[in-house]
Amino acid sequence: MYASLGLKPVINGVGVVTVLGGSIMPPEVVRAMEEASRYFVPLPEMEKKVGARIAELLHAPAAMVTCGAASAISVGTAACLSQGNAKKLRTLPGRDGIKYEVIQQKSHRSGYEHQMELCGAKIVTVETRAELEAAINDRTGMMFFLNKAENHGQIKAEEFVKIGKARGVPTMNDAASDAVPKERLWQYTKMGFDLVIFSGGKALRGPQTTGLLLGRQDLIEASLPAMSPFGGIGRGMKVGKEELAGVLAAVERYLKVDHAAEWKELEARVSHIRGALKNAKGITADRHIPEIANELPHVTVEWDEEKRGLAAQQVAEKLLAGDPPIHVQRPGKGKLLISVWMMRGDEPSIVGRRLRELLG
Ligand SMILES: *Cc1c(COP(=O)(O)O)cnc(C)c1O
């Protein structure tokens, strides 16, 4: 099918990213989608039932499935800004009578601000706790936290939640790519965030077009009518019966899967690639585990660009130009970051061999 479109599948050395297709759905997820595709059901009822089941599985007060994590940001924001008032929800992105200000720490800029702004939100940027306290006023509708920026901002998660509670402002935590280890799936709702977001198509390996919005019952109930099939700000954010069935199967699977065995497999892939570069002069290939997001074994390959007369960009381009094309990240000069997470079959050996050809 891909060949008939003139498309060549690539080796994914980047990880669970939307631009390369998210993740690979396991057979039980595909099976659930296929089963769901054969019948009609009232979609709003299914959305509620699946949400309730996911809430139970993830120890959240309530949950709903959204059209990707980005749409969870939008519908959650819509619920907070309109304070659960159905009439106000219909007026978005208008700001009349709406609590339209959303407070965010400067280091928590996520690139997903548009998802809030499309609801009429005005982002208010702060850096210190004093600035945050001073920024809260009658127009404040929500406080946004980017989970993976925890270590970069001055105000940490627990303190952020505490301030929100004390001042009566709902807090949202975007933890889209932070579902590893699995306890993270309930850690942030337990911490007291009013809304918590995960991607369905990243670590969970559900359909790429799904996301999870977890949190306070009243806010989830207010978020649901903001989305398809209800007419409103999120009518263009559709989740079908197949995706609902698929993401539920993905959550169920994720909670059962042997994560320790998966981890061991990733370690083996990392060792394999490092081994391939062992004798490459002037090259270091190290094991690396990122903080918070995608917290799994990766490989970093580093060298002195000047000494070698070879730029990381050139190597990345050569990897892309090969057959099959290999996608990796290039976080800086003389540096490649390789995720082995989404590699399949003998792809780690192919990547190791190609790197040795280019760098050995
Ligand atoms: C991936 C990601 C998103 C968007 O997720 P989708 O499921 O692709 O909509 C939002 N926020 C963060 C932090 C992410 O990593």
Short mmCIF file of C-alpha atoms and ligand atoms in Angstrom, two decimals:
data_model
loop_
_atom_site.label_atom_id
_atom_site.label_comp_id
_atom_site.label_asym_id
_atom_site.label_seq_id
_atom_site.Cartn_x
_atom_site.Cartn_y
_atom_site.Cartn_z
CA MET A 1 0.00 0.00 0.00
CA TYR A 2 2.75 2.47 0.94
CA ALA A 3 4.71 1.54 -2.18
CA SER A 4 1.64 2.11 -4.35
CA LEU A 5 1.57 5.67 -2.99
CA GLY A 6 5.24 6.15 -3.72
CA LEU A 7 6.02 6.19 0.00
CA LYS A 8 8.93 4.43 1.61
CA PRO A 9 8.56 3.30 5.24
CA VAL A 10 11.43 4.64 7.33
CA ILE A 11 13.40 3.42 10.34
CA ASN A 12 12.14 5.46 13.27
CA GLY A 13 15.09 6.45 15.44
CA VAL A 14 13.23 9.44 16.89
CA GLY A 15 10.59 7.74 19.04
CA VAL A 16 6.86 8.30 19.44
CA VAL A 17 6.44 11.43 17.37
CA THR A 18 3.39 12.44 15.43
CA VAL A 19 5.29 13.40 12.27
CA LEU A 20 6.56 9.85 11.77
CA GLY A 21 3.23 8.23 12.57
CA GLY A 22 3.15 8.11 16.35
CA SER A 23 3.62 4.52 17.40
CA ILE A 24 2.81 1.04 16.08
CA MET A 25 -0.52 -0.22 17.34
CA PRO A 26 -0.28 -3.72 18.87
CA PRO A 27 -2.58 -6.42 17.41
CA GLU A 28 -5.09 -6.21 20.29
CA VAL A 29 -5.61 -2.50 19.56
CA VAL A 30 -6.14 -3.07 15.85
CA ARG A 31 -8.49 -5.95 16.64
CA ALA A 32 -10.59 -3.77 18.95
CA MET A 33 -10.84 -1.12 16.23
CA GLU A 34 -11.81 -3.66 13.62
CA GLU A 35 -14.50 -5.12 15.88
CA ALA A 36 -15.90 -1.69 16.67
CA SER A 37 -16.01 -0.86 12.97
CA ARG A 38 -18.71 -3.46 12.27
CA TYR A 39 -21.57 -1.98 14.31
CA PHE A 40 -23.41 1.26 14.98
CA VAL A 41 -23.64 2.67 18.50
CA PRO A 42 -24.71 6.08 19.81
CA LEU A 43 -21.35 7.81 19.90
CA PRO A 44 -21.98 10.14 22.89
CA GLU A 45 -22.93 7.11 24.99
CA MET A 46 -19.83 5.22 23.92
CA GLU A 47 -17.65 8.26 24.64
CA LYS A 48 -19.04 8.35 28.21
CA LYS A 49 -18.72 4.61 28.82
CA VAL A 50 -15.16 4.45 27.49
CA GLY A 51 -14.27 7.54 29.53
CA ALA A 52 -15.66 5.97 32.69
CA ARG A 53 -13.73 2.74 32.07
CA ILE A 54 -10.49 4.61 31.44
CA ALA A 55 -11.03 6.72 34.58
CA GLU A 56 -11.40 3.53 36.59
CA LEU A 57 -8.29 1.96 35.06
CA LEU A 58 -6.18 5.07 35.62
CA HIS A 59 -7.54 5.90 39.09
CA ALA A 60 -8.78 9.29 37.90
CA PRO A 61 -12.01 10.94 39.10
CA ALA A 62 -13.17 11.13 35.46
CA ALA A 63 -11.81 10.81 31.93
CA MET A 64 -12.63 11.35 28.29
CA VAL A 65 -11.03 10.46 24.98
CA THR A 66 -10.00 13.36 22.78
CA CYS A 67 -8.71 13.73 19.25
CA GLY A 68 -5.03 13.70 20.27
CA ALA A 69 -3.44 15.36 23.29
CA ALA A 70 -3.55 18.71 21.50
CA SER A 71 -7.34 18.56 21.29
CA ALA A 72 -7.45 17.66 25.00
CA ILE A 73 -5.72 20.99 25.63
CA SER A 74 -8.43 22.76 23.61
CA VAL A 75 -11.51 21.15 25.06
CA GLY A 76 -10.11 21.25 28.60
CA THR A 77 -9.36 24.94 28.18
CA ALA A 78 -12.86 25.52 26.78
CA ALA A 79 -14.33 23.87 29.89
CA CYS A 80 -12.20 25.93 32.29
CA LEU A 81 -12.80 29.25 30.53
CA SER A 82 -16.56 28.73 30.36
CA GLN A 83 -16.68 27.28 33.92
CA GLY A 84 -18.99 24.48 32.90
CA ASN A 85 -21.64 26.90 31.67
CA ALA A 86 -23.12 25.48 28.45
CA LYS A 87 -24.25 28.92 27.21
CA LYS A 88 -20.82 30.43 27.76
CA LEU A 89 -19.20 27.45 26.02
CA ARG A 90 -21.21 28.31 22.89
CA THR A 91 -19.86 31.87 22.85
CA LEU A 92 -16.18 30.84 22.65
CA PRO A 93 -13.82 32.17 21.36
CA GLY A 94 -15.67 35.32 22.42
CA ARG A 95 -14.46 36.77 25.70
CA ASP A 96 -17.66 38.37 27.02
CA GLY A 97 -18.26 37.04 30.52
CA ILE A 98 -15.47 34.51 29.98
CA LYS A 99 -12.51 33.93 32.30
CA TYR A 100 -10.16 34.10 29.36
CA GLU A 101 -6.72 34.48 30.93
CA VAL A 102 -4.48 31.42 31.13
CA ILE A 103 -1.31 31.67 33.21
CA GLN A 104 1.81 29.84 32.09
CA GLN A 105 5.44 29.88 33.24
CA LYS A 106 7.81 31.22 30.60
CA SER A 107 9.85 28.00 30.55
CA HIS A 108 6.63 26.04 30.03
CA ARG A 109 5.99 27.36 26.51
CA SER A 110 5.04 24.16 24.76
CA GLY A 111 4.31 25.14 21.19
CA TYR A 112 0.68 24.17 21.85
CA GLU A 113 -0.47 27.64 22.93
CA HIS A 114 -2.67 27.89 19.83
CA GLN A 115 -4.77 25.06 21.23
CA MET A 116 -5.74 27.35 24.12
CA GLU A 117 -5.89 30.54 22.08
CA LEU A 118 -8.45 29.11 19.70
CA CYS A 119 -10.85 29.11 22.68
CA GLY A 120 -10.24 32.83 23.09
CA ALA A 121 -7.57 32.39 25.77
CA LYS A 122 -5.02 35.10 26.40
CA ILE A 123 -1.77 33.63 27.65
CA VAL A 124 -0.26 35.46 30.61
CA THR A 125 3.42 34.62 31.10
CA VAL A 126 5.09 34.56 34.51
CA GLU A 127 8.40 33.39 35.94
CA THR A 128 8.36 33.65 39.73
CA ARG A 129 5.86 32.59 42.34
CA ALA A 130 5.26 36.24 43.24
CA GLU A 131 4.49 37.03 39.58
CA LEU A 132 2.11 34.10 39.42
CA GLU A 133 0.27 35.17 42.58
CA ALA A 134 0.02 38.73 41.28
CA ALA A 135 -1.21 37.61 37.86
CA ILE A 136 -4.28 35.82 39.25
CA ASN A 137 -7.41 37.98 39.00
CA ASP A 138 -11.13 37.82 38.10
CA ARG A 139 -10.35 37.02 34.48
CA THR A 140 -8.07 34.06 35.25
CA GLY A 141 -9.65 30.88 33.89
CA MET A 142 -6.84 28.35 34.06
CA MET A 143 -3.19 27.72 34.95
CA PHE A 144 -1.25 25.65 32.41
CA PHE A 145 1.70 23.39 33.34
CA LEU A 146 3.97 21.58 30.86
CA ASN A 147 4.97 18.45 32.71
CA LYS A 148 8.30 17.87 31.02
CA ALA A 149 9.36 21.43 31.92
CA GLU A 150 9.13 20.63 35.66
CA ASN A 151 12.88 21.01 36.09
CA HIS A 152 13.08 24.26 34.11
CA GLY A 153 10.44 26.41 35.78
CA GLN A 154 10.78 28.09 39.17
CA ILE A 155 7.38 26.87 40.30
CA LYS A 156 7.27 23.10 40.63
CA ALA A 157 4.23 20.89 40.08
CA GLU A 158 3.12 20.50 43.71
CA GLU A 159 3.49 24.19 44.47
CA PHE A 160 1.66 25.08 41.24
CA VAL A 161 -1.27 22.85 42.23
CA LYS A 162 -1.34 24.30 45.73
CA ILE A 163 -1.53 27.87 44.42
CA GLY A 164 -4.30 26.92 41.99
CA LYS A 165 -6.33 25.32 44.78
CA ALA A 166 -5.79 28.20 47.20
CA ARG A 167 -6.88 30.74 44.59
CA GLY A 168 -9.68 28.65 43.05
CA VAL A 169 -8.10 28.42 39.60
CA PRO A 170 -8.17 25.08 37.75
CA THR A 171 -4.75 23.67 36.82
CA MET A 172 -4.00 21.72 33.64
CA ASN A 173 -0.94 19.50 33.24
CA ASP A 174 0.12 18.56 29.71
CA ALA A 175 1.95 15.25 30.22
CA ALA A 176 1.34 14.05 26.65
CA SER A 177 4.60 12.17 26.23
CA ASP A 178 5.20 11.29 29.87
CA ALA A 179 3.38 7.97 30.34
CA VAL A 180 6.62 6.12 31.20
CA PRO A 181 6.76 4.68 33.83
CA LYS A 182 3.08 3.75 33.88
CA GLU A 183 2.49 5.16 37.40
CA ARG A 184 2.72 8.59 35.78
CA LEU A 185 -0.75 7.93 34.38
CA TRP A 186 -2.25 8.52 37.85
CA GLN A 187 0.53 10.46 39.59
CA TYR A 188 -0.59 13.91 38.46
CA THR A 189 -4.33 13.57 39.06
CA LYS A 190 -3.45 12.26 42.54
CA MET A 191 -1.15 15.25 43.02
CA GLY A 192 -4.22 17.43 42.54
CA PHE A 193 -4.05 18.73 38.97
CA ASP A 194 -7.63 19.40 37.88
CA LEU A 195 -6.95 18.23 34.32
CA VAL A 196 -4.16 15.95 33.08
CA ILE A 197 -3.38 15.12 29.46
CA PHE A 198 -1.74 12.14 27.77
CA SER A 199 -1.36 11.22 24.12
CA GLY A 200 -3.16 8.02 23.12
CA GLY A 201 -0.79 7.40 20.24
CA LYS A 202 2.54 7.74 22.02
CA ALA A 203 3.67 5.38 24.83
CA LEU A 204 0.17 3.90 25.09
CA ARG A 205 0.34 2.79 21.44
CA GLY A 206 -3.29 3.53 20.81
CA PRO A 207 -4.61 5.14 17.62
CA GLN A 208 -2.51 8.14 16.65
CA THR A 209 -5.59 10.36 16.61
CA THR A 210 -6.44 9.87 20.28
CA GLY A 211 -5.63 11.63 23.52
CA LEU A 212 -6.75 11.30 27.13
CA LEU A 213 -8.15 14.08 29.26
CA LEU A 214 -8.27 12.98 32.91
CA GLY A 215 -9.40 14.84 35.98
CA ARG A 216 -12.20 16.50 37.88
CA GLN A 217 -15.64 15.10 37.16
CA ASP A 218 -17.28 18.52 36.62
CA LEU A 219 -14.53 19.67 34.25
CA ILE A 220 -14.65 16.46 32.20
CA GLU A 221 -18.44 16.80 31.96
CA ALA A 222 -17.94 20.37 30.77
CA SER A 223 -15.26 19.32 28.26
CA LEU A 224 -17.33 16.64 26.55
CA PRO A 225 -19.86 19.01 24.89
CA ALA A 226 -16.92 21.12 23.62
CA MET A 227 -15.99 18.27 21.26
CA SER A 228 -17.41 16.32 18.35
CA PRO A 229 -20.12 15.10 17.90
CA PHE A 230 -21.52 18.05 19.86
CA GLY A 231 -21.48 21.26 17.87
CA GLY A 232 -19.02 23.71 19.31
CA ILE A 233 -15.47 24.88 19.42
CA GLY A 234 -14.18 21.31 19.02
CA ARG A 235 -16.66 19.99 16.46
CA GLY A 236 -13.74 19.48 14.10
CA MET A 237 -12.05 17.22 16.65
CA LYS A 238 -13.71 13.91 15.93
CA VAL A 239 -13.07 10.65 17.74
CA GLY A 240 -14.79 7.72 16.05
CA LYS A 241 -16.05 4.51 17.59
CA GLU A 242 -12.99 2.71 16.22
CA GLU A 243 -10.59 5.09 17.96
CA LEU A 244 -12.58 4.91 21.20
CA ALA A 245 -12.36 1.11 21.16
CA GLY A 246 -8.71 1.23 20.14
CA VAL A 247 -7.50 3.59 22.84
CA LEU A 248 -9.39 1.67 25.53
CA ALA A 249 -7.72 -1.57 24.38
CA ALA A 250 -4.39 0.28 24.37
CA VAL A 251 -4.82 1.46 27.97
CA GLU A 252 -5.84 -2.03 29.09
CA ARG A 253 -2.82 -3.52 27.35
CA TYR A 254 -0.41 -0.91 28.67
CA LEU A 255 -1.35 -1.68 32.26
CA LYS A 256 -0.75 -5.41 31.74
CA VAL A 257 2.35 -5.37 29.58
CA ASP A 258 5.68 -6.54 31.04
CA HIS A 259 7.46 -3.20 31.16
CA ALA A 260 10.59 -4.72 32.71
CA ALA A 261 10.96 -7.09 29.75
CA GLU A 262 10.40 -4.22 27.30
CA TRP A 263 13.06 -2.20 29.12
CA LYS A 264 15.52 -5.09 28.82
CA GLU A 265 14.84 -5.29 25.09
CA LEU A 266 15.53 -1.56 24.74
CA GLU A 267 18.80 -1.96 26.68
CA ALA A 268 19.84 -4.71 24.28
CA ARG A 269 19.14 -2.45 21.28
CA VAL A 270 21.12 0.38 22.88
CA SER A 271 24.06 -1.97 23.56
CA HIS A 272 23.92 -3.20 20.00
CA ILE A 273 24.23 0.26 18.48
CA ARG A 274 26.92 1.28 20.97
CA GLY A 275 28.80 -1.92 20.17
CA ALA A 276 28.74 -1.14 16.45
CA LEU A 277 30.56 2.14 17.16
CA LYS A 278 32.96 0.76 19.76
CA ASN A 279 36.06 0.96 17.56
CA ALA A 280 35.14 4.18 15.77
CA LYS A 281 37.94 6.63 16.57
CA GLY A 282 36.92 9.92 18.15
CA ILE A 283 33.32 8.80 18.49
CA THR A 284 31.57 8.25 21.79
CA ALA A 285 28.30 6.36 21.88
CA ASP A 286 26.64 6.56 25.29
CA ARG A 287 23.48 5.31 26.87
CA HIS A 288 21.18 8.19 27.77
CA ILE A 289 17.85 8.40 29.61
CA PRO A 290 16.00 11.70 29.18
CA GLU A 291 14.45 13.36 32.22
CA ILE A 292 10.66 13.04 32.50
CA ALA A 293 9.56 12.77 28.83
CA ASN A 294 10.31 9.50 27.00
CA GLU A 295 12.19 8.24 30.03
CA LEU A 296 13.72 5.20 28.33
CA PRO A 297 17.20 4.14 27.19
CA HIS A 298 18.46 6.08 24.14
CA VAL A 299 21.87 6.33 22.45
CA THR A 300 23.78 9.58 22.10
CA VAL A 301 26.55 9.64 19.50
CA GLU A 302 29.08 12.46 19.82
CA TRP A 303 32.23 13.64 18.07
CA ASP A 304 34.28 16.77 17.42
CA GLU A 305 32.93 18.22 14.17
CA GLU A 306 36.07 20.25 13.45
CA LYS A 307 38.50 17.40 14.09
CA ARG A 308 36.49 14.99 11.97
CA GLY A 309 35.53 17.55 9.34
CA LEU A 310 32.08 16.05 9.49
CA ALA A 311 28.94 17.83 10.70
CA ALA A 312 26.09 16.09 12.49
CA GLN A 313 23.80 17.57 9.88
CA GLN A 314 25.70 15.79 7.08
CA VAL A 315 25.47 12.48 8.90
CA ALA A 316 21.75 12.96 9.55
CA GLU A 317 21.22 13.78 5.87
CA LYS A 318 23.12 10.69 4.78
CA LEU A 319 21.05 8.55 7.12
CA LEU A 320 17.93 10.01 5.53
CA ALA A 321 19.21 9.49 2.00
CA GLY A 322 19.90 5.79 2.55
CA ASP A 323 17.64 2.83 1.95
CA PRO A 324 15.69 2.51 4.14
CA PRO A 325 15.84 6.14 5.32
CA ILE A 326 16.77 6.47 9.00
CA HIS A 327 15.35 9.33 11.05
CA VAL A 328 17.28 10.43 14.14
CA GLN A 329 17.44 13.63 16.18
CA ARG A 330 20.28 16.12 15.99
CA PRO A 331 20.21 17.96 19.31
CA GLY A 332 23.39 19.94 18.69
CA LYS A 333 26.78 20.22 17.04
CA GLY A 334 28.52 16.87 16.65
CA LYS A 335 25.67 15.08 18.32
CA LEU A 336 22.97 12.61 17.36
CA LEU A 337 20.24 11.32 19.65
CA ILE A 338 18.81 7.94 18.75
CA SER A 339 15.66 6.46 20.19
CA VAL A 340 15.48 2.67 19.87
CA TRP A 341 11.96 2.51 21.30
CA MET A 342 10.01 2.29 18.04
CA MET A 343 12.55 0.24 16.11
CA ARG A 344 11.33 -3.09 14.79
CA GLY A 345 13.02 -6.42 14.05
CA ASP A 346 16.64 -6.03 13.00
CA GLU A 347 16.46 -2.25 12.62
CA PRO A 348 18.92 -1.61 15.49
CA SER A 349 21.55 -3.62 13.54
CA ILE A 350 20.84 -1.69 10.36
CA VAL A 351 21.21 1.59 12.26
CA GLY A 352 24.44 0.40 13.91
CA ARG A 353 25.89 -0.70 10.58
CA ARG A 354 24.99 2.51 8.79
CA LEU A 355 26.44 4.64 11.59
CA ARG A 356 29.67 2.64 11.48
CA GLU A 357 29.88 3.14 7.71
CA LEU A 358 29.45 6.88 8.13
CA LEU A 359 31.50 7.41 11.29
CA GLY A 360 33.86 4.45 11.60
C1 LIG B 1 2.98 15.11 21.57
C2 LIG B 1 2.61 16.21 22.47
C3 LIG B 1 1.40 16.90 22.31
C4 LIG B 1 0.45 16.62 21.19
O1 LIG B 1 -0.02 15.31 21.20
P1 LIG B 1 -0.94 14.75 20.05
O2 LIG B 1 -1.47 13.48 20.62
O3 LIG B 1 -0.08 14.59 18.84
O4 LIG B 1 -2.03 15.76 19.82
C5 LIG B 1 1.09 17.90 23.22
N1 LIG B 1 1.92 18.21 24.21
C6 LIG B 1 3.11 17.59 24.39
C7 LIG B 1 3.98 17.97 25.53
C8 LIG B 1 3.49 16.56 23.52
O5 LIG B 1 4.64 15.93 23.71
#
